[in-house]
Tab-separated table of C-alpha atoms and ligand atoms in Angstrom:
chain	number	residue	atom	x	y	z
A	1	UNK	CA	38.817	-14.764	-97.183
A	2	UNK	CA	36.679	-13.901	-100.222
A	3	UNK	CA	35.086	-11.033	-101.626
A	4	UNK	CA	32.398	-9.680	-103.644
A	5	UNK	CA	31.209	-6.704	-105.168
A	6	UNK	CA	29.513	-4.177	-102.566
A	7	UNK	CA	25.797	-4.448	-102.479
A	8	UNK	CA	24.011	-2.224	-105.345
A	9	UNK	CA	27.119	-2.643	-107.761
A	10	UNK	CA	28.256	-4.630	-110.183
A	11	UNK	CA	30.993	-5.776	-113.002
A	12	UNK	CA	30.592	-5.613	-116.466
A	13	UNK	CA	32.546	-8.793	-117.760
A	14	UNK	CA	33.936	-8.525	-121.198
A	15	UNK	CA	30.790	-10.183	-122.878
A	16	UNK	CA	28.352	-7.048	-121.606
A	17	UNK	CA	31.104	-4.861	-121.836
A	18	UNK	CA	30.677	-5.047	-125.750
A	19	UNK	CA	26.735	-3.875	-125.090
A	20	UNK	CA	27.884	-1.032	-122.883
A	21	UNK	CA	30.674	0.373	-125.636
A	22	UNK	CA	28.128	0.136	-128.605
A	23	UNK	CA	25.560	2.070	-126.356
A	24	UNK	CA	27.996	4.647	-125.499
A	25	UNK	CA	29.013	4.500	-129.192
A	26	UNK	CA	25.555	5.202	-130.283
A	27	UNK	CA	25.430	8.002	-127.504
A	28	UNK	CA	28.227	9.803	-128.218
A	29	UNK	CA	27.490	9.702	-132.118
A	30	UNK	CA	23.897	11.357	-131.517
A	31	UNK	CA	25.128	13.841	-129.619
A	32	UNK	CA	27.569	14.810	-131.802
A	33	UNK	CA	24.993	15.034	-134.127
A	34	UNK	CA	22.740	16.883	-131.771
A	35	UNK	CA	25.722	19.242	-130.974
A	36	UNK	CA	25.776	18.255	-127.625
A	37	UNK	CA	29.422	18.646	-126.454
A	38	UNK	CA	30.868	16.229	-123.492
A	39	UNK	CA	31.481	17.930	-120.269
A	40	UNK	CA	33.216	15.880	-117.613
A	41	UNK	CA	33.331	16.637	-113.762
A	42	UNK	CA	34.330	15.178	-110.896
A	43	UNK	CA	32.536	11.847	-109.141
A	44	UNK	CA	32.536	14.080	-106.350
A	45	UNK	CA	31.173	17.310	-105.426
A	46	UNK	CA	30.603	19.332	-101.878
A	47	UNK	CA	27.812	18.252	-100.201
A	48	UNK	CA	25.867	21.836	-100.046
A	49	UNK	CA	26.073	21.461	-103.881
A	50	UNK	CA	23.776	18.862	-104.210
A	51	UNK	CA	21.617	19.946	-101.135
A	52	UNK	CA	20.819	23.402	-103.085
A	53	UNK	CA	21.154	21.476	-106.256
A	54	UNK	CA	19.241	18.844	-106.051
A	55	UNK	CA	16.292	19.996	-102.863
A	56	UNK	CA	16.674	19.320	-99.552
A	57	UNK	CA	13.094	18.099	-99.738
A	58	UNK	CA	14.148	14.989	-102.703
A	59	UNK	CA	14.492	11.580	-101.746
A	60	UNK	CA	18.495	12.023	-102.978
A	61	UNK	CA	18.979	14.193	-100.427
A	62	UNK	CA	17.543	12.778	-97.598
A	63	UNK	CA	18.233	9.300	-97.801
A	64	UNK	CA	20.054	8.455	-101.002
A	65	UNK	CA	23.351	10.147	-100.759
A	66	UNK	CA	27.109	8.803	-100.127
A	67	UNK	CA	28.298	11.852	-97.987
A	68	UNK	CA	31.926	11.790	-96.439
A	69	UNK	CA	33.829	13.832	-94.585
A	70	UNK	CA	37.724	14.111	-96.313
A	71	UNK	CA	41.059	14.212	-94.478
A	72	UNK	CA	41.125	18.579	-94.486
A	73	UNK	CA	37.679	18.252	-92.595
A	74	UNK	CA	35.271	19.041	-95.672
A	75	UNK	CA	32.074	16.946	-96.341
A	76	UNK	CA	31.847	15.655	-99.567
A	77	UNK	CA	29.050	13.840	-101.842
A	78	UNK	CA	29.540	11.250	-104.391
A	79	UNK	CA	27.279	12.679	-107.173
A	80	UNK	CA	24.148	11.197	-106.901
A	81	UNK	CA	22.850	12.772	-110.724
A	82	UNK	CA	24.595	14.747	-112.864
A	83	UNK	CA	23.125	18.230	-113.374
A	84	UNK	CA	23.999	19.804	-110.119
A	85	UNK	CA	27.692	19.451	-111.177
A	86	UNK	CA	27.368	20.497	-114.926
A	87	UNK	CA	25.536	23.843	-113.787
A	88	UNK	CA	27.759	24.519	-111.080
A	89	UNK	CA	30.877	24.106	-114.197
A	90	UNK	CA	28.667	26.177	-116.480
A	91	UNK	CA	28.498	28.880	-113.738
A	92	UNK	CA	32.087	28.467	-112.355
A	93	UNK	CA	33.594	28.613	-116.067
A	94	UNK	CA	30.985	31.605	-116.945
A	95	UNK	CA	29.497	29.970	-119.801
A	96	UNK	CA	26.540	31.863	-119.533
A	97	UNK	CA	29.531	34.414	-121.472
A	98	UNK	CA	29.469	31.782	-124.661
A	99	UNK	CA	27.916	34.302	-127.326
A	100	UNK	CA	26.087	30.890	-128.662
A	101	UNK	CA	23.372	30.307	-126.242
A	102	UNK	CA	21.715	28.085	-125.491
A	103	UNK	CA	25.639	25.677	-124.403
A	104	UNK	CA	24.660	21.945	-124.933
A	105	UNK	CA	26.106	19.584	-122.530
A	106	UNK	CA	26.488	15.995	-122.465
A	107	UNK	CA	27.360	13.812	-119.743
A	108	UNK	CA	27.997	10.131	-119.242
A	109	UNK	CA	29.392	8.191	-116.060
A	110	UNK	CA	28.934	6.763	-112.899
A	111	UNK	CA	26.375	8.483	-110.070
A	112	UNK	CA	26.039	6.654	-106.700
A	113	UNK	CA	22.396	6.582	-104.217
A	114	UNK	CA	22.417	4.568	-101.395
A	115	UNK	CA	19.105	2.376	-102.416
A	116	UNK	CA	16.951	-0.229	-101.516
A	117	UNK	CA	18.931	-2.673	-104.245
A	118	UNK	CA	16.235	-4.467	-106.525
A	119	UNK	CA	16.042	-5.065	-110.368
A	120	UNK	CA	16.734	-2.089	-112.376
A	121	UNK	CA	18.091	-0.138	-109.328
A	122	UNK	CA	21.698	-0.175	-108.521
A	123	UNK	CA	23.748	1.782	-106.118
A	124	UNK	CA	25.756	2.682	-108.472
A	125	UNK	CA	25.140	3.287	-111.944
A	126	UNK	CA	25.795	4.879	-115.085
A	127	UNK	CA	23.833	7.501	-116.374
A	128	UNK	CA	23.933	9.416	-119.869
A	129	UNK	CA	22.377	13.098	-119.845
A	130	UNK	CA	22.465	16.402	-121.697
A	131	UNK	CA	21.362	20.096	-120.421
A	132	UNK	CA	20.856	22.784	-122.589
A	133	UNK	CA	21.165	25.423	-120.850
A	134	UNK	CA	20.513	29.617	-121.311
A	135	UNK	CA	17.206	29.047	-123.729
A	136	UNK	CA	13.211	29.286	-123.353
A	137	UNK	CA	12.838	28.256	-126.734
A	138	UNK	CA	10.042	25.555	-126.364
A	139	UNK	CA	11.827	23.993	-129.321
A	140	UNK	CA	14.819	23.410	-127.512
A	141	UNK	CA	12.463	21.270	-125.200
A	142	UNK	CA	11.373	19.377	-128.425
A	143	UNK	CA	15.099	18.770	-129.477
A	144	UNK	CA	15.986	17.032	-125.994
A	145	UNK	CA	12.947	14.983	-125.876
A	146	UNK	CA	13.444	14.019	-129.746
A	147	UNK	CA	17.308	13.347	-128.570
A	148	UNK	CA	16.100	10.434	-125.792
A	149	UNK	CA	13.825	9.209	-128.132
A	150	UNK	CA	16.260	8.664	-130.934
A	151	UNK	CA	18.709	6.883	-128.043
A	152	UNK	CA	15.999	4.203	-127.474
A	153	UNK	CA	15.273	3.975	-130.909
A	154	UNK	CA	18.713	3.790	-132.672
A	155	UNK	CA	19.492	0.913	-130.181
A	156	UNK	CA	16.407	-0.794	-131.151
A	157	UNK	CA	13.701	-0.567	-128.535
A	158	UNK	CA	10.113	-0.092	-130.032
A	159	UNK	CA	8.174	-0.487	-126.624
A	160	UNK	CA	8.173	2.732	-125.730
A	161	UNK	CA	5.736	5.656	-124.027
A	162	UNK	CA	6.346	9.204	-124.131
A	163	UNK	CA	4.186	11.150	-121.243
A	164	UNK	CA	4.817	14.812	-121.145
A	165	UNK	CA	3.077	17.403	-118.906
A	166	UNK	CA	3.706	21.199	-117.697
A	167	UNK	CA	4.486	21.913	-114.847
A	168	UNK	CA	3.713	26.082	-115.143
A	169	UNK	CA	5.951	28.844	-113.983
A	170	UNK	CA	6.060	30.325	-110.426
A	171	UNK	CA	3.314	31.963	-110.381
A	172	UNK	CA	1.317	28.668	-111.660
A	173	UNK	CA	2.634	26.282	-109.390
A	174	UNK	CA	2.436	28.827	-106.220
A	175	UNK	CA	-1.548	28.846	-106.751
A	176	UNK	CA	-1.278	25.351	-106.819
A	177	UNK	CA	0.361	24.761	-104.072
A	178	UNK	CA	-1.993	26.482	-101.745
A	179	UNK	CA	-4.727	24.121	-103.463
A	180	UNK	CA	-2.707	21.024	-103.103
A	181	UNK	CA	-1.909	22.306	-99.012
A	182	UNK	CA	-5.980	22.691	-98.321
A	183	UNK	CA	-6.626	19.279	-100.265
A	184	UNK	CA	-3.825	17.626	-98.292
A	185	UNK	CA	-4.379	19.117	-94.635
A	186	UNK	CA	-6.900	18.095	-93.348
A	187	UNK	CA	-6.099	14.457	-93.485
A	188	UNK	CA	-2.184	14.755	-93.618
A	189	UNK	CA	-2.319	12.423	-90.453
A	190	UNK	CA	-3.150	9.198	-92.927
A	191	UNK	CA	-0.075	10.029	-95.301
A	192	UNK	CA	3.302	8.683	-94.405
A	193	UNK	CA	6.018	10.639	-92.193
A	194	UNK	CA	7.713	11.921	-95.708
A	195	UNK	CA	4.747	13.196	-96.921
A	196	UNK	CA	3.557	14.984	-93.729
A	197	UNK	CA	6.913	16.976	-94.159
A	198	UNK	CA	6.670	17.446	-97.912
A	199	UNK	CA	3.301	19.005	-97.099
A	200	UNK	CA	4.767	22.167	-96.274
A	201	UNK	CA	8.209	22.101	-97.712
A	202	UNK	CA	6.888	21.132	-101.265
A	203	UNK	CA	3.421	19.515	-101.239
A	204	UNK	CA	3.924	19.104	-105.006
A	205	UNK	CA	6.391	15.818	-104.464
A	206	UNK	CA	3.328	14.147	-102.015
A	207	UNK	CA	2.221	13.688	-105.780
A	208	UNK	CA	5.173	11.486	-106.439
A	209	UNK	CA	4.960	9.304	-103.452
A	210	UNK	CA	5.389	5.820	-103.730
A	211	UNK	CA	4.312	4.797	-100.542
A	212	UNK	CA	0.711	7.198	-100.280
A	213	UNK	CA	0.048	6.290	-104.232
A	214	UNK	CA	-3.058	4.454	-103.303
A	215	UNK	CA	-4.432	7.000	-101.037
A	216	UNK	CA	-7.800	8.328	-102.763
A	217	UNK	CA	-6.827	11.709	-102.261
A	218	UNK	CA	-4.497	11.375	-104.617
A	219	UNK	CA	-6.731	10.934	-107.276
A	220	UNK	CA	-9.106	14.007	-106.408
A	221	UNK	CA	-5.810	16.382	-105.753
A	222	UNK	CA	-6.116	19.686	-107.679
A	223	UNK	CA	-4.354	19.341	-111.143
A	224	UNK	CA	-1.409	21.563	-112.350
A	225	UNK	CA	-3.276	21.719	-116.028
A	226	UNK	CA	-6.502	23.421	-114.406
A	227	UNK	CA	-3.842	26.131	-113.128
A	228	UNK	CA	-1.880	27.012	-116.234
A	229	UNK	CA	-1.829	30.552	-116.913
A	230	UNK	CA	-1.470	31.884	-120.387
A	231	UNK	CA	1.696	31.998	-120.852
A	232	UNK	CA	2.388	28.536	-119.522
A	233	UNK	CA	-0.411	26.625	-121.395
A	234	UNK	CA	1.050	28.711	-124.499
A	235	UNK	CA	4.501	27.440	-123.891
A	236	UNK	CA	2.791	23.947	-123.625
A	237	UNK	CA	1.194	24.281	-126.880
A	238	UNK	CA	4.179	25.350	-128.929
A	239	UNK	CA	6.426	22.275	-127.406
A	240	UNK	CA	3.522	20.265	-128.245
A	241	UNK	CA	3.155	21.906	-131.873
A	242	UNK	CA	7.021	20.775	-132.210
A	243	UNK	CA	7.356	17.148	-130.908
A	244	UNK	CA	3.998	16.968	-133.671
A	245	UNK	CA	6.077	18.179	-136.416
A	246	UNK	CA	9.215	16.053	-135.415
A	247	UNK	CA	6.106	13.022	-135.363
A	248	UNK	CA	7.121	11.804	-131.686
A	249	UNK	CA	4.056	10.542	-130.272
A	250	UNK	CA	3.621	11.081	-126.455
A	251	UNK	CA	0.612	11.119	-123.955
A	252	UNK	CA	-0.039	13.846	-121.571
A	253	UNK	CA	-0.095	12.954	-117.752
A	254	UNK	CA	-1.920	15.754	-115.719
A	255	UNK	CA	-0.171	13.586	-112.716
A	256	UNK	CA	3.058	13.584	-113.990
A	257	UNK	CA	5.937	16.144	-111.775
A	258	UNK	CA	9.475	15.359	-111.048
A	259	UNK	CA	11.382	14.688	-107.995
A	260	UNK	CA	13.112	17.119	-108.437
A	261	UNK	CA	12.687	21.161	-107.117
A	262	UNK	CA	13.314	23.060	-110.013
A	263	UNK	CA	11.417	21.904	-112.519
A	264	UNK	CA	8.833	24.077	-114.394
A	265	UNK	CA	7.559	23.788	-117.364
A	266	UNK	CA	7.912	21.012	-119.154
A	267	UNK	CA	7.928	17.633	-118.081
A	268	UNK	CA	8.785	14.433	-119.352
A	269	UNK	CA	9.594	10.755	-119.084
A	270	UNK	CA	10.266	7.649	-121.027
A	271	UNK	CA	8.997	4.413	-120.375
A	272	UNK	CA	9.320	0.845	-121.566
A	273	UNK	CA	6.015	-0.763	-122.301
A	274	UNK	CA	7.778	-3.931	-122.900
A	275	UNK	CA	5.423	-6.747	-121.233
A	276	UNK	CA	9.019	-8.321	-120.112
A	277	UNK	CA	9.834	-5.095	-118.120
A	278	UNK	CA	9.389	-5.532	-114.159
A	279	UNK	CA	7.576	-3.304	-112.211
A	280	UNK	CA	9.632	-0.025	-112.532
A	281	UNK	CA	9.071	1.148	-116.315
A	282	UNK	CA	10.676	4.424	-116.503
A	283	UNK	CA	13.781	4.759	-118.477
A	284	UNK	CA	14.260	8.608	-118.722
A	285	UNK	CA	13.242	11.265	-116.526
A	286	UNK	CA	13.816	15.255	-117.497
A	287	UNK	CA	12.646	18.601	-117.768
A	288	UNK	CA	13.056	22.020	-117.869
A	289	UNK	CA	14.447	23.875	-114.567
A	290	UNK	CA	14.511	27.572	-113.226
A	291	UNK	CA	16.615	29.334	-110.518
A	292	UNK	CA	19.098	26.225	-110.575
A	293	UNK	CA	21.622	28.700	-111.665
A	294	UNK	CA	20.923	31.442	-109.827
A	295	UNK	CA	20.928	28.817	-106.595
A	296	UNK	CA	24.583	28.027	-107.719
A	297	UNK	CA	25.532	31.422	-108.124
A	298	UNK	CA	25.270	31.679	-111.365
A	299	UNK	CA	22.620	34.686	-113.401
A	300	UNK	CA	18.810	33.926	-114.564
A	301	UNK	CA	19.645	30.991	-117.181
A	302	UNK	CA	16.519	28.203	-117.584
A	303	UNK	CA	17.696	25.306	-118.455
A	304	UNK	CA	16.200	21.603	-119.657
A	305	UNK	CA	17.631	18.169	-119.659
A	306	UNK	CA	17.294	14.771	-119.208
A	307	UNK	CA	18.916	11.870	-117.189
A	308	UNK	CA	18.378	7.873	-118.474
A	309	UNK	CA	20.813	5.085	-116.690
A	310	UNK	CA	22.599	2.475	-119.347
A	311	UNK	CA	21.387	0.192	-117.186
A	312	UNK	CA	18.061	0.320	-117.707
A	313	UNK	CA	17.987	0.483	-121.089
A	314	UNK	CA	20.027	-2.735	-121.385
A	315	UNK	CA	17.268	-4.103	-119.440
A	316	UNK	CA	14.658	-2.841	-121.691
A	317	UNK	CA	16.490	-4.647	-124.736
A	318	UNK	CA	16.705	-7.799	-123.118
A	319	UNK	CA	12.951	-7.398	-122.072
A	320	UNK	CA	12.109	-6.804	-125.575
A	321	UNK	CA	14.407	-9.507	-127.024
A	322	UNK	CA	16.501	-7.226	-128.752
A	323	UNK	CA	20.173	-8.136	-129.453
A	324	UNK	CA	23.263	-5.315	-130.002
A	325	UNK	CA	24.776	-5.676	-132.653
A	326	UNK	CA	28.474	-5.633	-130.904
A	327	UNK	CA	31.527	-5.561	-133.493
A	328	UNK	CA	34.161	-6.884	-130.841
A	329	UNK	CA	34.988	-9.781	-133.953
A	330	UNK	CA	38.466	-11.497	-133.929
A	331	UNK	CA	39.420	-11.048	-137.439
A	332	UNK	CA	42.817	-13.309	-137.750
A	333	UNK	CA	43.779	-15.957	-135.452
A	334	UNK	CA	47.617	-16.984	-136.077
A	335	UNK	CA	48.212	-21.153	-135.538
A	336	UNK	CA	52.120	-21.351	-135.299
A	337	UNK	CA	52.978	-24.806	-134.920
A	338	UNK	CA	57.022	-24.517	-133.779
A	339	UNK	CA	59.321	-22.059	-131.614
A	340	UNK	CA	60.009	-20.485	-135.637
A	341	UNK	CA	56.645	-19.891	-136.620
A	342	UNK	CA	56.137	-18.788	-133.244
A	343	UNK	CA	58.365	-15.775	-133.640
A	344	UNK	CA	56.543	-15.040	-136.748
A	345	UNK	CA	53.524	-14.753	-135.732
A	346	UNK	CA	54.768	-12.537	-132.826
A	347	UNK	CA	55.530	-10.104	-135.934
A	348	UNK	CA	53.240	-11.090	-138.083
A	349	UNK	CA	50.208	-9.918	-135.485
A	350	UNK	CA	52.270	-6.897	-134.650
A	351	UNK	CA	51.947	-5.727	-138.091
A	352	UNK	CA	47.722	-7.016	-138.145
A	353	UNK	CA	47.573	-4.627	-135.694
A	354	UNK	CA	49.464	-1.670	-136.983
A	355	UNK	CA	47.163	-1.707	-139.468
A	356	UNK	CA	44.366	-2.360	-137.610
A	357	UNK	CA	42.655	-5.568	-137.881
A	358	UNK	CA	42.060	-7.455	-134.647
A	359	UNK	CA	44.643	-10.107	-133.994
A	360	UNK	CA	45.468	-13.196	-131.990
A	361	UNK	CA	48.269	-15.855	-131.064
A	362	UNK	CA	48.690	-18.444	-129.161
A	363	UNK	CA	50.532	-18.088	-125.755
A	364	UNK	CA	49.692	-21.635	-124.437
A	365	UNK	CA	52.067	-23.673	-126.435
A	366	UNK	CA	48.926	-25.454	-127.567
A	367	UNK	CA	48.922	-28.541	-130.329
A	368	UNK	CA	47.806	-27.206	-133.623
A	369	UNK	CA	44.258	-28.181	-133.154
A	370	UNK	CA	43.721	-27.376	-129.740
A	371	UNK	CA	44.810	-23.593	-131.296
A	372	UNK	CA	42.374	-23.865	-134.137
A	373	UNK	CA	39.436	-24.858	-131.167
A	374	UNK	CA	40.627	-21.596	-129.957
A	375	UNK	CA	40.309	-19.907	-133.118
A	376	UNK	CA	36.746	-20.986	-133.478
A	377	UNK	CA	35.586	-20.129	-129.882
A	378	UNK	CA	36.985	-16.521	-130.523
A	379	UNK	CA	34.868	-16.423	-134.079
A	380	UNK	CA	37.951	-15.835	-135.774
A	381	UNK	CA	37.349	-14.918	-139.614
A	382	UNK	CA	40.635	-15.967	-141.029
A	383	UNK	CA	43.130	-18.422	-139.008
A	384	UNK	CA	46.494	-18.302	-140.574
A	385	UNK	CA	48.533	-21.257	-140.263
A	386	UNK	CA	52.206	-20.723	-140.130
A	387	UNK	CA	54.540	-24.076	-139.453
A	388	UNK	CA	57.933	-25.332	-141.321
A	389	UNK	CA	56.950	-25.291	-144.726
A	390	UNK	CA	55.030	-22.510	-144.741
A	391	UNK	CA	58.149	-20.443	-143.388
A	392	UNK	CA	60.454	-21.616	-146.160
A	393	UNK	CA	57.965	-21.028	-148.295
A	394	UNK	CA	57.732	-17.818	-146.996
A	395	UNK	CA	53.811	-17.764	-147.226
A	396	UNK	CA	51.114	-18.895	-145.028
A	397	UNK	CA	47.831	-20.866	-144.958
A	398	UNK	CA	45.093	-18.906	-145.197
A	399	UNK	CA	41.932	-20.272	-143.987
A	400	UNK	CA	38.380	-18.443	-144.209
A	401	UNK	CA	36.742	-19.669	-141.322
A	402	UNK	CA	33.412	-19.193	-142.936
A	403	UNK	CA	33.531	-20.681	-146.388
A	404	UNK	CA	36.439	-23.840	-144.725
A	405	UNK	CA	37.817	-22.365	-148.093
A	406	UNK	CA	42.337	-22.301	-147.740
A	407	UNK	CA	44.535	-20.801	-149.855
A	408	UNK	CA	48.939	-19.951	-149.318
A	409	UNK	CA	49.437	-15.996	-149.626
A	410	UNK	CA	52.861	-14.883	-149.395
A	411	UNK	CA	53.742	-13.101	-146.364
A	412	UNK	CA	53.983	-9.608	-148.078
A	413	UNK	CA	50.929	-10.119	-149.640
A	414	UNK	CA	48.647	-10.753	-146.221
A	415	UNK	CA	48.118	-7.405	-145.233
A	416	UNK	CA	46.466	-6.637	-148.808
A	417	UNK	CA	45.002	-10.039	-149.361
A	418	UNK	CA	43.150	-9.691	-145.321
A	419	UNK	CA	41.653	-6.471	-145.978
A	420	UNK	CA	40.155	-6.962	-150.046
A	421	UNK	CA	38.920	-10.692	-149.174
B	1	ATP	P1	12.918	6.522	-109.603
B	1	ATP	O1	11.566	7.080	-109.457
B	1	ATP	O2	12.976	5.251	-110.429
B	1	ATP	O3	13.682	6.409	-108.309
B	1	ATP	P2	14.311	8.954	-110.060
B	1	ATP	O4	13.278	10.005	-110.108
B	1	ATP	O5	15.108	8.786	-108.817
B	1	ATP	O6	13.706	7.551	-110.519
B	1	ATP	P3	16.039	10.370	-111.816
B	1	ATP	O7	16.785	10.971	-110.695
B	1	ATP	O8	15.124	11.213	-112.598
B	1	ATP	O9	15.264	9.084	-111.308
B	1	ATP	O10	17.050	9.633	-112.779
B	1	ATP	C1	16.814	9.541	-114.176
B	1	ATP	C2	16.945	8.121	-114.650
B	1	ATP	O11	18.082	7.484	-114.081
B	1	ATP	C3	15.820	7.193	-114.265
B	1	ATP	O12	14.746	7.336	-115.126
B	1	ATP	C4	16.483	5.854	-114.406
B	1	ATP	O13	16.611	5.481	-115.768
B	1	ATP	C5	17.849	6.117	-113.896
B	1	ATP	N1	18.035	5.740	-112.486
B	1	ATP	C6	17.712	6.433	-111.383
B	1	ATP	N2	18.086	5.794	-110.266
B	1	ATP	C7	18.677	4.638	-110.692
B	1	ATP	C8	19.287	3.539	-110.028
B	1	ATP	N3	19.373	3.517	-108.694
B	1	ATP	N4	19.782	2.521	-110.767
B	1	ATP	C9	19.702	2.549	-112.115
B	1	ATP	N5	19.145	3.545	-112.800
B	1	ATP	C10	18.634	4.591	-112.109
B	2	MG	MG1	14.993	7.474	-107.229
């Protein structure tokens, strides 16, 4: 009997694993910078969270979701995103309260759709996103989008669009909709089963289908921009007015609207341009949201965030040729060529580490230069070489792996000598 890894996941093996940390590294430093605190909640929420969370009417809910019923009879959903559970918390723990408003969240982890598996598009994967939520500042919007940006960019990608549009507030998008429901009507028939329901539900997301995208009505639909009221296509001036003076570039997309329900506003997402890039580009998707809150319970907070998987952007780096810089080095090696200098460089490594440079041994009883092969595989700096002589001499061999330059140091001296050389 063998086994393999469900279809839509995947391991990490130690070698990638080193990518993954330093991205999360670089996450979790920019967000400290950014001020935008962790908040962790469970891989699992009840299902009506997500339904109200989310839209019945999204792809996630009807088709994407892991839903399960649990032993006490209650039906559960493995999250599928992440900002249905951190508004629920921000609700449930009445953070709306904070006196510092907008709270700045952060997220990181594992969300789970049940999708068509193909590159760049995992049933499981791990997704790093931030809300801000209990502001209409438009330069909060700014600050977000500036925060994605800088992800991409401190990792190294250069290959990268910026498409922003608005979206309008209720009163904008409900005069839309009644021009997007006589444009769509009359020849609903041609459009695909999904889109014959979204036509009434929320004609909006017949925008965003992937199946109907060559349909020429889609080109000649009513645009959101020739709806904007005022107020909306003021709001979309001032967020432009900021990303100017942070000097992010982006391109607006009249087309551009999110799967999701709530959005308003602005609208955003990040894509690799990266010629090496298959055929789905986008590495960020966010916006700003209204009445997710209140749906949850919760008062009349707006909100705005983002959601971009690890995955993809690994994918962009390799598309652009870009290498991590990963800092997983093996500083000492010890070579111990009897059972003596064995035991000493049991405690020799044990005090490496207390002090904490990165240390191996040998637990192979290998021949002396079978252990120095396995020095060099593990890109050892230093090897130290401990055998009979260099025990009575109560020093060992110091070799920089590097220069092929040796020298003795005396055991009390290693700690001191390892970390100034
Ligand atoms: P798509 O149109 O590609 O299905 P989406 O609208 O479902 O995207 P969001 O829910 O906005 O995507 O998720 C935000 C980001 O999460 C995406 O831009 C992408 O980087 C990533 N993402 C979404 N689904 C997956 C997946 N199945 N595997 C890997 N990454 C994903
Ligand atoms: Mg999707």
């Amino acid at each position: 009997m063998t086994f393999k890894v469900p279809r839509g996941t995947q391991d990490i093996l130690p070698e990638q694993s080193a990518k993954w940390q330093k991205v999360e590294e670089t996450i979790r430093h920019l967000c400290h910078t950014y001020r935008y605190e962790e908040i962790r909640t469970p891989m699992f929420e009840s299902t009506e969270l997500f339904q109200r969370g989310v839209g019945d009417t999204t792809d996630i809910v009807q088709k994407e979701m892991y839903t399960f019923t649990d032993r006490g009879n209650r039906s559960l959903t493995l999250r599928p995103e992440g900002t249905a559970g951190a508004v629920r918390a921000y609700v449930e723990h009445k953070l709306y309260g904070l006196p510092d408003q907008p709270v700045k969240l952060s997220y990181i982890g594992p969300m789970f759709r049940y999708e068509r598996q193909q590159a760049g598009r995992y049933r499981q994967f791990v997704q790093f996103g931030v809300e801000a939520i209990g502001s209409k500042d438009p330069a909060i919007d700014a600050e977000v989008i500036s925060l994605a940006m800088n992800v991409y960019r401190t990792v190294g990608l250069t290959d990268l669009k910026l498409v922003i549009n608005s979206l309008g507030d209720k009163e904008v998008r409900e005069a839309h909709r009644t021009a997007l429901i006589n444009h769509f009507e009359p020849h609903i028939h041609e459009f695909c089963s999904d889109c014959q329901n979204r036509l009434e539900k929320n004609p909006l997301r017949i925008l965003d289908c992937k199946v109907d995208r060559e349909n020429p009505l889609m080109e000649t639909a009513p645009s959101l921009t020739d709806f904007l009221n005022e107020e909306s296509a003021t709001y979309f001036e001032k967020v432009k007015h900021y990303l100017d003076l942070l000097g992010i570039e982006y391109e607006v997309d009249p087309n551009l609207v999110r799967g999701l329900d709530y959005y308003n506003h602005t609208a955003f997402e990040i894509m690799s341009t990266s010629k090496g890039f298959g055929s789905i580009t986008t590495l960020c998707g966010g916006g700003r949201y209204h009445g997710l809150v209140q749906e949850v319970g919760g008062p009349d907070m707006a909100g705005i965030g983002f959601a971009m998987s690890i995955e993809r952007l690994l994918l962009a780096l390799e598309a652009e040729g870009k290498e991590l810089e990963t800092d997983s080095a093996l500083e000492v090696f010890i070579v111990s060529m009897d059972d003596a200098a064995k035991e000493k460089a049991v405690e020799l490594a044990s005090t490496f580490r207390a002090k904490g440079i990165a240390t191996e041994i040998d637990y192979a009883s290998r021949k002396m230069k079978a252990q120095m092969k396995a020095a060099d595989r593990q890109g050892a700096k230093w090897v130290l070489v401990l055998g009979e002589q260099e025990l009575a001499d109560n020093a060992a061999a110091v070799k920089n792996m590097e220069t092929g330059t040796q020298e003795k140091v005396p055991f009390h001296d290693l700690v001191n000598y390892l970390q100034t050389h």
